[in-house]
Coordinates of N, CA and C in Angstrom, one line a residue:
Chain R
M1 N -207.4 12.9 -213.5 CA -206.1 12.5 -212.6 C -205.8 13.8 -211.8
T2 N -205.7 13.4 -210.5 CA -205.3 14.6 -209.6 C -203.9 14.8 -209.2
F3 N -203.5 15.9 -209.6 CA -202.0 16.4 -209.2 C -202.0 17.2 -208.0
T4 N -201.0 17.0 -207.2 CA -200.8 18.0 -206.2 C -199.6 18.9 -206.3
F5 N -199.8 20.1 -206.2 CA -198.7 21.1 -206.3 C -198.4 21.8 -205.0
E6 N -197.3 22.3 -204.9 CA -197.0 23.4 -203.7 C -196.5 24.5 -204.4
V7 N -197.1 25.7 -204.0 CA -196.6 26.9 -204.4 C -195.7 27.6 -203.4
L8 N -194.6 28.1 -203.7 CA -193.7 28.9 -202.5 C -193.8 30.2 -203.1
V9 N -194.2 31.2 -202.1 CA -194.4 32.6 -202.6 C -193.4 33.4 -201.8
T10 N -192.4 34.1 -202.3 CA -191.3 34.7 -201.5 C -191.4 36.2 -201.9
L11 N -191.0 37.0 -200.9 CA -190.6 38.5 -201.3 C -189.6 38.6 -202.2
K12 N -189.7 39.6 -203.0 CA -188.4 39.8 -203.9 C -187.2 40.3 -203.1
P13 N -186.2 40.0 -203.6 CA -185.0 40.4 -202.7 C -184.9 42.0 -202.9
G14 N -184.4 42.4 -201.5 CA -184.3 43.8 -201.2 C -185.5 44.5 -200.6
L15 N -186.6 43.8 -200.5 CA -187.9 44.3 -200.0 C -187.8 44.1 -198.4
A16 N -188.5 45.1 -197.8 CA -188.5 44.9 -196.1 C -189.2 43.5 -195.8
D17 N -188.7 43.0 -195.0 CA -189.3 41.6 -194.5 C -189.3 41.6 -193.0
P18 N -190.4 42.3 -192.2 CA -190.4 42.4 -191.1 C -190.7 41.3 -190.2
Q19 N -191.3 40.1 -190.8 CA -191.5 39.0 -190.1 C -190.2 38.2 -190.2
G20 N -189.3 38.2 -191.2 CA -188.0 37.7 -191.2 C -187.2 38.2 -190.1
K21 N -187.2 39.6 -190.0 CA -186.4 40.4 -189.2 C -186.9 39.9 -187.6
A22 N -188.0 39.7 -187.5 CA -188.6 39.4 -186.1 C -188.0 38.0 -185.7
V23 N -187.9 37.0 -186.8 CA -187.4 35.6 -186.4 C -186.0 36.1 -186.1
E24 N -185.1 36.7 -187.0 CA -183.7 36.7 -186.7 C -183.4 37.4 -185.4
A25 N -184.2 38.5 -185.1 CA -183.9 39.0 -183.8 C -184.2 38.0 -182.5
S26 N -184.9 37.0 -182.7 CA -185.2 36.1 -181.4 C -184.2 35.0 -181.5
L27 N -183.3 34.7 -182.8 CA -182.6 33.8 -182.6 C -181.4 33.8 -181.7
P28 N -180.5 34.9 -181.6 CA -179.6 35.0 -180.6 C -179.9 34.4 -179.2
A29 N -181.0 35.1 -178.6 CA -181.4 34.7 -177.3 C -181.6 33.2 -177.2
M30 N -182.0 32.5 -178.3 CA -182.1 31.1 -178.2 C -180.9 30.2 -178.4
G31 N -179.8 30.9 -178.7 CA -178.5 30.2 -178.8 C -178.2 30.0 -180.3
F32 N -178.9 30.4 -181.1 CA -178.5 30.4 -182.6 C -178.0 31.6 -183.3
A33 N -176.6 32.0 -182.9 CA -176.2 33.1 -183.4 C -175.7 33.0 -184.8
N34 N -175.6 31.7 -185.3 CA -175.0 31.4 -186.5 C -176.2 31.2 -187.6
V35 N -177.5 31.5 -187.3 CA -178.5 31.5 -188.3 C -178.8 32.9 -188.9
S36 N -178.9 33.1 -190.0 CA -179.2 34.6 -190.6 C -179.8 34.5 -191.9
G37 N -180.3 35.6 -192.5 CA -180.9 35.8 -193.8 C -182.2 35.0 -193.7
V38 N -183.0 35.4 -192.8 CA -184.3 34.7 -192.6 C -185.4 35.5 -193.3
H39 N -186.0 34.8 -194.3 CA -187.1 35.7 -195.0 C -188.5 34.6 -194.9
V40 N -189.6 35.3 -194.6 CA -190.8 34.5 -194.3 C -191.7 34.9 -195.6
G41 N -192.2 33.7 -196.1 CA -193.0 33.7 -197.2 C -194.3 32.9 -197.0
R42 N -195.1 32.5 -198.1 CA -196.1 31.8 -197.9 C -196.1 30.3 -198.7
H43 N -196.5 29.3 -198.2 CA -196.6 28.0 -199.0 C -198.0 27.8 -199.2
V44 N -198.3 27.2 -200.4 CA -199.8 26.9 -200.7 C -199.6 25.6 -201.4
R45 N -200.4 24.7 -201.0 CA -200.7 23.4 -201.3 C -201.9 23.3 -202.2
L46 N -202.2 22.7 -203.3 CA -203.3 22.6 -203.9 C -203.4 21.3 -204.8
D47 N -204.7 20.9 -205.1 CA -204.9 19.9 -205.8 C -205.6 20.3 -207.2
V48 N -205.1 19.8 -208.1 CA -205.7 19.9 -209.6 C -206.1 19.0 -210.4
E49 N -207.3 18.8 -210.8 CA -207.9 17.9 -211.4 C -207.7 18.1 -213.1
A50 N -206.8 17.2 -213.7 CA -206.6 17.6 -215.1 C -206.1 16.3 -216.0
T51 N -206.3 16.3 -217.2 CA -206.1 15.0 -217.8 C -204.4 14.7 -217.9
N52 N -203.6 15.7 -217.9 CA -202.2 15.3 -217.8 C -201.5 16.4 -216.9
E53 N -200.1 16.2 -216.7 CA -199.4 16.9 -215.8 C -199.1 18.3 -216.3
A54 N -198.9 18.3 -217.7 CA -198.6 19.7 -218.2 C -199.7 20.5 -218.2
T55 N -201.0 20.1 -218.5 CA -202.0 21.3 -218.3 C -202.2 21.6 -216.9
A56 N -202.1 20.6 -215.8 CA -202.2 21.0 -214.4 C -201.2 22.1 -214.0
A57 N -199.9 21.7 -214.4 CA -198.8 22.6 -214.2 C -199.1 24.0 -214.7
A58 N -199.5 24.1 -216.0 CA -199.8 25.4 -216.6 C -200.9 26.3 -215.9
Q59 N -201.9 25.4 -215.2 CA -203.1 26.0 -214.6 C -202.5 26.5 -213.2
V60 N -201.7 25.7 -212.5 CA -201.0 26.2 -211.1 C -200.2 27.4 -211.4
E61 N -199.5 27.5 -212.4 CA -198.7 28.8 -212.6 C -199.4 29.9 -212.8
E62 N -200.7 29.7 -213.4 CA -201.7 30.9 -213.7 C -202.2 31.2 -212.3
V63 N -202.9 30.2 -211.5 CA -203.3 30.4 -210.3 C -202.4 31.2 -209.3
A64 N -201.0 30.7 -209.3 CA -199.9 31.4 -208.7 C -199.8 32.7 -208.9
R65 N -199.9 33.0 -210.3 CA -199.5 34.4 -210.8 C -200.7 35.4 -210.5
R66 N -201.8 34.9 -210.7 CA -202.9 35.8 -210.8 C -203.7 35.9 -209.4
L67 N -203.6 34.7 -208.5 CA -204.3 34.8 -207.1 C -203.4 34.7 -206.0
L68 N -202.4 34.0 -206.2 CA -201.5 33.6 -204.8 C -200.4 34.6 -204.4
S69 N -199.9 35.3 -205.6 CA -198.8 36.2 -205.3 C -199.1 37.6 -205.9
N70 N -198.5 38.4 -205.3 CA -198.5 39.8 -205.8 C -197.2 40.1 -206.7
P71 N -197.4 40.0 -208.0 CA -196.3 40.1 -208.8 C -195.2 41.5 -208.6
V72 N -195.9 42.4 -208.0 CA -195.1 43.7 -207.8 C -194.1 43.2 -206.8
I73 N -194.3 42.7 -205.8 CA -193.5 42.6 -204.7 C -193.1 41.1 -204.4
E74 N -193.5 40.0 -205.0 CA -193.4 38.6 -204.7 C -192.7 37.8 -206.1
D75 N -192.1 36.9 -205.7 CA -191.9 35.9 -206.8 C -192.5 34.5 -206.3
F76 N -192.8 33.6 -207.2 CA -193.3 32.3 -206.8 C -192.4 31.2 -207.6
R77 N -192.6 30.2 -206.9 CA -192.0 28.8 -207.4 C -193.0 27.7 -207.2
V78 N -193.2 26.9 -208.4 CA -194.0 25.7 -208.1 C -193.2 24.5 -207.9
L79 N -193.5 23.6 -206.9 CA -193.1 22.2 -206.7 C -194.2 21.4 -207.0
Q80 N -194.0 20.2 -207.9 CA -195.1 19.3 -207.9 C -194.7 18.2 -207.0
S81 N -195.7 17.9 -206.0 CA -195.4 17.0 -204.8 C -195.9 15.7 -205.1
A82 N -196.9 15.5 -205.7 CA -197.4 14.0 -206.0 C -198.5 13.9 -206.9
T83 N -198.8 12.8 -207.3 CA -200.0 12.5 -208.2 C -201.0 11.6 -207.2
A84 N -202.2 12.1 -206.9 CA -202.9 11.4 -206.0 C -203.4 10.0 -206.5
D85 N -203.8 9.9 -207.6 CA -204.3 8.6 -208.0 C -203.4 8.1 -209.2
G86 N -202.9 6.9 -209.0 CA -201.9 6.3 -210.0 C -200.9 6.9 -210.6
A87 N -200.1 6.5 -211.5 CA -198.9 7.1 -212.2 C -199.2 8.2 -213.0
A88 N -198.3 8.9 -213.0 CA -198.6 10.2 -213.9 C -198.7 10.0 -215.4
Chain I
M1 N -168.9 26.9 -193.3 CA -169.7 26.7 -194.5 C -171.2 27.3 -194.4
T2 N -171.7 27.9 -195.3 CA -173.3 28.3 -195.1 C -174.2 27.4 -195.9
F3 N -175.1 26.9 -195.1 CA -176.0 26.1 -195.8 C -177.4 26.9 -195.9
T4 N -178.2 26.7 -196.9 CA -179.3 27.3 -197.2 C -180.4 26.4 -196.8
F5 N -181.3 26.7 -195.9 CA -182.7 25.6 -195.8 C -183.8 26.4 -196.1
E6 N -184.9 25.6 -196.3 CA -186.3 26.3 -196.3 C -187.0 25.3 -195.7
V7 N -187.9 25.9 -194.7 CA -189.0 25.3 -193.9 C -190.3 25.5 -194.3
L8 N -191.1 24.6 -194.7 CA -192.6 24.7 -194.8 C -193.2 24.3 -193.8
V9 N -194.0 25.3 -193.3 CA -195.1 25.2 -192.0 C -196.2 24.9 -192.5
T10 N -197.1 24.0 -192.2 CA -198.3 23.7 -192.7 C -199.2 23.4 -191.5
L11 N -200.6 23.8 -191.6 CA -201.5 23.4 -190.5 C -201.7 21.9 -190.6
K12 N -201.8 21.2 -189.3 CA -202.3 19.8 -189.3 C -203.5 19.6 -190.1
P13 N -203.6 18.3 -190.6 CA -204.8 18.1 -191.3 C -206.1 18.0 -190.4
G14 N -207.1 18.6 -191.0 CA -208.4 18.6 -190.3 C -208.8 19.9 -189.6
L15 N -207.7 20.9 -189.4 CA -207.9 22.1 -188.6 C -208.4 23.1 -189.6
A16 N -209.3 24.0 -189.2 CA -209.8 25.1 -190.1 C -208.6 26.0 -190.8
D17 N -208.9 26.1 -192.1 CA -207.8 26.9 -192.8 C -208.7 28.0 -193.5
P18 N -208.8 29.1 -192.9 CA -209.6 30.2 -193.4 C -209.0 30.5 -194.9
Q19 N -207.8 31.0 -194.5 CA -206.8 31.4 -195.9 C -207.0 30.5 -197.0
G20 N -207.1 29.2 -196.7 CA -207.2 28.2 -197.9 C -208.5 28.3 -198.4
K21 N -209.6 28.4 -197.5 CA -210.9 28.4 -198.1 C -211.1 29.7 -198.8
A22 N -210.6 30.8 -198.4 CA -210.8 32.0 -199.2 C -210.3 31.9 -200.6
V23 N -209.1 31.4 -200.7 CA -208.4 31.1 -202.1 C -209.4 30.2 -202.9
E24 N -209.8 29.0 -202.4 CA -210.8 28.2 -202.8 C -212.1 28.8 -203.4
A25 N -212.4 29.9 -202.5 CA -213.8 30.4 -202.9 C -213.6 31.3 -204.1
S26 N -212.3 31.8 -204.5 CA -212.1 32.8 -205.3 C -211.8 32.1 -206.8
L27 N -211.6 30.7 -206.8 CA -211.0 30.0 -207.9 C -212.1 29.9 -208.9
P28 N -213.4 29.5 -208.7 CA -214.3 29.1 -209.7 C -214.6 30.4 -210.5
A29 N -214.6 31.5 -209.9 CA -215.0 32.8 -210.6 C -213.9 33.1 -211.6
M30 N -212.6 32.5 -211.3 CA -211.5 32.7 -212.1 C -211.5 31.6 -213.3
G31 N -212.2 30.7 -213.3 CA -212.5 29.7 -214.2 C -211.4 28.3 -213.8
F32 N -211.1 28.3 -212.4 CA -210.4 27.2 -212.1 C -211.3 26.3 -211.1
A33 N -212.3 25.7 -211.9 CA -213.2 25.0 -211.1 C -212.7 23.5 -210.6
N34 N -211.5 23.1 -211.4 CA -210.8 22.0 -211.0 C -209.8 22.0 -210.0
V35 N -209.6 23.1 -209.4 CA -208.6 23.3 -208.3 C -209.3 23.2 -207.0
S36 N -208.8 22.3 -206.1 CA -209.3 22.1 -204.7 C -208.3 21.7 -203.8
G37 N -208.7 21.7 -202.5 CA -207.7 21.2 -201.5 C -206.7 22.1 -201.2
V38 N -207.0 23.5 -201.1 CA -206.1 24.5 -201.0 C -205.7 24.8 -199.6
H39 N -204.5 24.6 -199.3 CA -204.1 24.9 -197.9 C -202.8 25.8 -197.8
V40 N -203.0 26.8 -197.0 CA -202.0 27.9 -196.9 C -201.2 27.7 -195.6
G41 N -199.9 27.9 -195.9 CA -198.9 27.8 -194.7 C -198.0 28.8 -195.0
R42 N -196.8 28.7 -194.2 CA -195.8 29.5 -194.3 C -194.4 28.8 -194.9
H43 N -193.5 29.7 -195.4 CA -192.4 29.5 -196.1 C -191.2 30.1 -195.5
V44 N -190.3 29.4 -194.9 CA -189.1 30.4 -194.3 C -187.9 29.9 -195.0
R45 N -187.1 30.7 -195.4 CA -185.8 30.4 -196.0 C -184.7 31.0 -194.9
L46 N -183.7 30.2 -194.6 CA -182.7 30.7 -193.6 C -181.3 30.2 -193.9
D47 N -180.1 31.0 -193.6 CA -178.9 30.5 -193.6 C -178.1 30.1 -192.6
V48 N -177.5 29.0 -192.4 CA -177.0 28.2 -191.2 C -175.5 28.2 -191.5
E49 N -174.7 28.9 -190.7 CA -173.2 28.8 -190.6 C -172.8 27.6 -189.8
A50 N -172.1 26.6 -190.5 CA -171.9 25.4 -189.6 C -170.7 24.6 -190.3
T51 N -170.0 23.8 -189.5 CA -169.0 23.0 -190.2 C -169.4 21.9 -191.1
N52 N -170.5 21.5 -190.8 CA -171.1 20.3 -191.7 C -172.6 20.3 -191.8
E53 N -173.1 19.6 -192.8 CA -174.4 19.6 -193.2 C -175.3 19.1 -192.0
A54 N -174.9 18.1 -191.3 CA -175.7 17.3 -190.5 C -175.9 18.3 -189.2
T55 N -175.0 19.1 -188.7 CA -175.0 20.1 -187.7 C -176.1 21.1 -188.0
A56 N -175.8 21.5 -189.3 CA -176.7 22.7 -189.8 C -178.2 22.2 -189.8
A57 N -178.5 21.0 -190.4 CA -179.7 20.3 -190.5 C -180.4 20.2 -189.2
A58 N -179.6 19.6 -188.1 CA -180.2 19.7 -186.8 C -180.6 20.9 -186.1
Q59 N -179.8 21.9 -186.4 CA -180.3 23.2 -186.0 C -181.4 23.7 -186.7
V60 N -181.6 23.6 -187.8 CA -182.8 24.0 -188.6 C -184.0 23.3 -188.1
E61 N -183.9 22.1 -187.6 CA -184.9 21.3 -187.1 C -185.3 21.8 -185.8
E62 N -184.4 22.4 -184.9 CA -184.6 22.9 -183.7 C -185.3 24.2 -183.8
V63 N -184.8 25.1 -184.5 CA -185.3 26.4 -185.0 C -186.8 26.2 -185.4
A64 N -187.1 25.2 -186.1 CA -188.2 25.0 -186.9 C -189.2 24.7 -185.8
R65 N -188.7 23.8 -185.0 CA -189.8 23.3 -183.9 C -190.0 24.5 -182.8
R66 N -189.1 25.0 -182.5 CA -189.1 25.9 -181.4 C -189.6 27.3 -181.6
L67 N -189.3 27.8 -182.8 CA -189.6 29.2 -183.0 C -190.5 29.3 -184.3
L68 N -190.3 28.6 -185.3 CA -191.1 28.8 -186.7 C -192.6 28.2 -186.7
S69 N -192.8 27.3 -185.8 CA -194.0 26.4 -185.8 C -194.7 26.4 -184.6
N70 N -195.9 26.1 -184.6 CA -196.7 26.0 -183.2 C -196.9 24.6 -183.2
P71 N -196.4 23.6 -182.6 CA -196.3 22.3 -182.8 C -197.7 21.7 -182.3
V72 N -198.6 22.3 -181.7 CA -200.0 22.0 -181.4 C -200.9 21.9 -182.5
I73 N -200.7 23.0 -183.4 CA -201.6 23.0 -184.7 C -200.8 22.7 -185.9
E74 N -199.4 22.8 -186.0 CA -198.8 22.9 -187.3 C -197.7 21.7 -187.4
D75 N -197.5 21.2 -188.6 CA -196.3 20.5 -188.8 C -195.4 21.2 -189.8
F76 N -194.1 20.8 -189.7 CA -193.0 21.5 -190.6 C -192.4 20.4 -191.3
R77 N -191.6 20.8 -192.4 CA -190.8 20.0 -193.3 C -189.5 20.9 -193.6
V78 N -188.4 20.4 -193.6 CA -187.2 21.1 -194.0 C -186.9 20.5 -195.4
L79 N -186.5 21.5 -196.2 CA -185.8 21.2 -197.4 C -184.3 21.9 -197.5
Q80 N -183.3 21.3 -198.0 CA -182.2 21.9 -198.2 C -182.1 22.4 -199.5
S81 N -181.9 23.8 -199.5 CA -182.0 24.2 -201.0 C -180.6 24.4 -201.5
A82 N -179.6 24.8 -200.8 CA -178.2 25.1 -201.5 C -177.1 25.2 -200.5
T83 N -176.1 25.1 -200.8 CA -174.7 25.3 -200.0 C -174.1 26.7 -200.8
A84 N -173.9 27.8 -199.9 CA -173.8 28.9 -200.5 C -172.1 29.1 -201.0
D85 N -171.3 28.3 -200.4 CA -169.9 28.5 -200.7 C -169.4 27.1 -200.7
G86 N -169.0 26.8 -202.0 CA -168.2 25.5 -202.3 C -169.2 24.2 -202.2
A87 N -168.5 23.1 -202.4 CA -169.3 21.9 -202.3 C -169.5 21.4 -200.7
A88 N -170.6 20.6 -200.7 CA -171.1 20.3 -199.4 C -170.1 19.4 -198.8

């Protein structure tokens, strides 16, 4: 069965986020003075072939920890988005 | 009231995704031969100060369309993650 997951990788709180600051700096000129706290991270979607959801989820956690994020400066969160074929 | 949103920006299907391919190429060596379909995009979190959720959501849509994504090659999706102060 194929399970689709999404991994959201975000900078740990307090670290410098120049991309977020660049977005924030552009907002007032566009009329969005009420938007703040912008933080830019990565979104990764992936398909996992596994016999059950728990196995797939555990693998995604490991991929996220070892390959998709830098644990020193980043946190990640896993969302399951869909089962590609049939019921879970 | 402050509303927190997350915007997920993804490449449109069919476009070359070198970051995703790089991740996929690393997976077999790490023992994850069953992981495929990797696509890398951006995750942006932002706070919007507004009187109600509908206004805030409409603004986030506009920010995502005009500033956070390139509509020629990217799609985006908005998730509302939380209300910072009190009930929505």
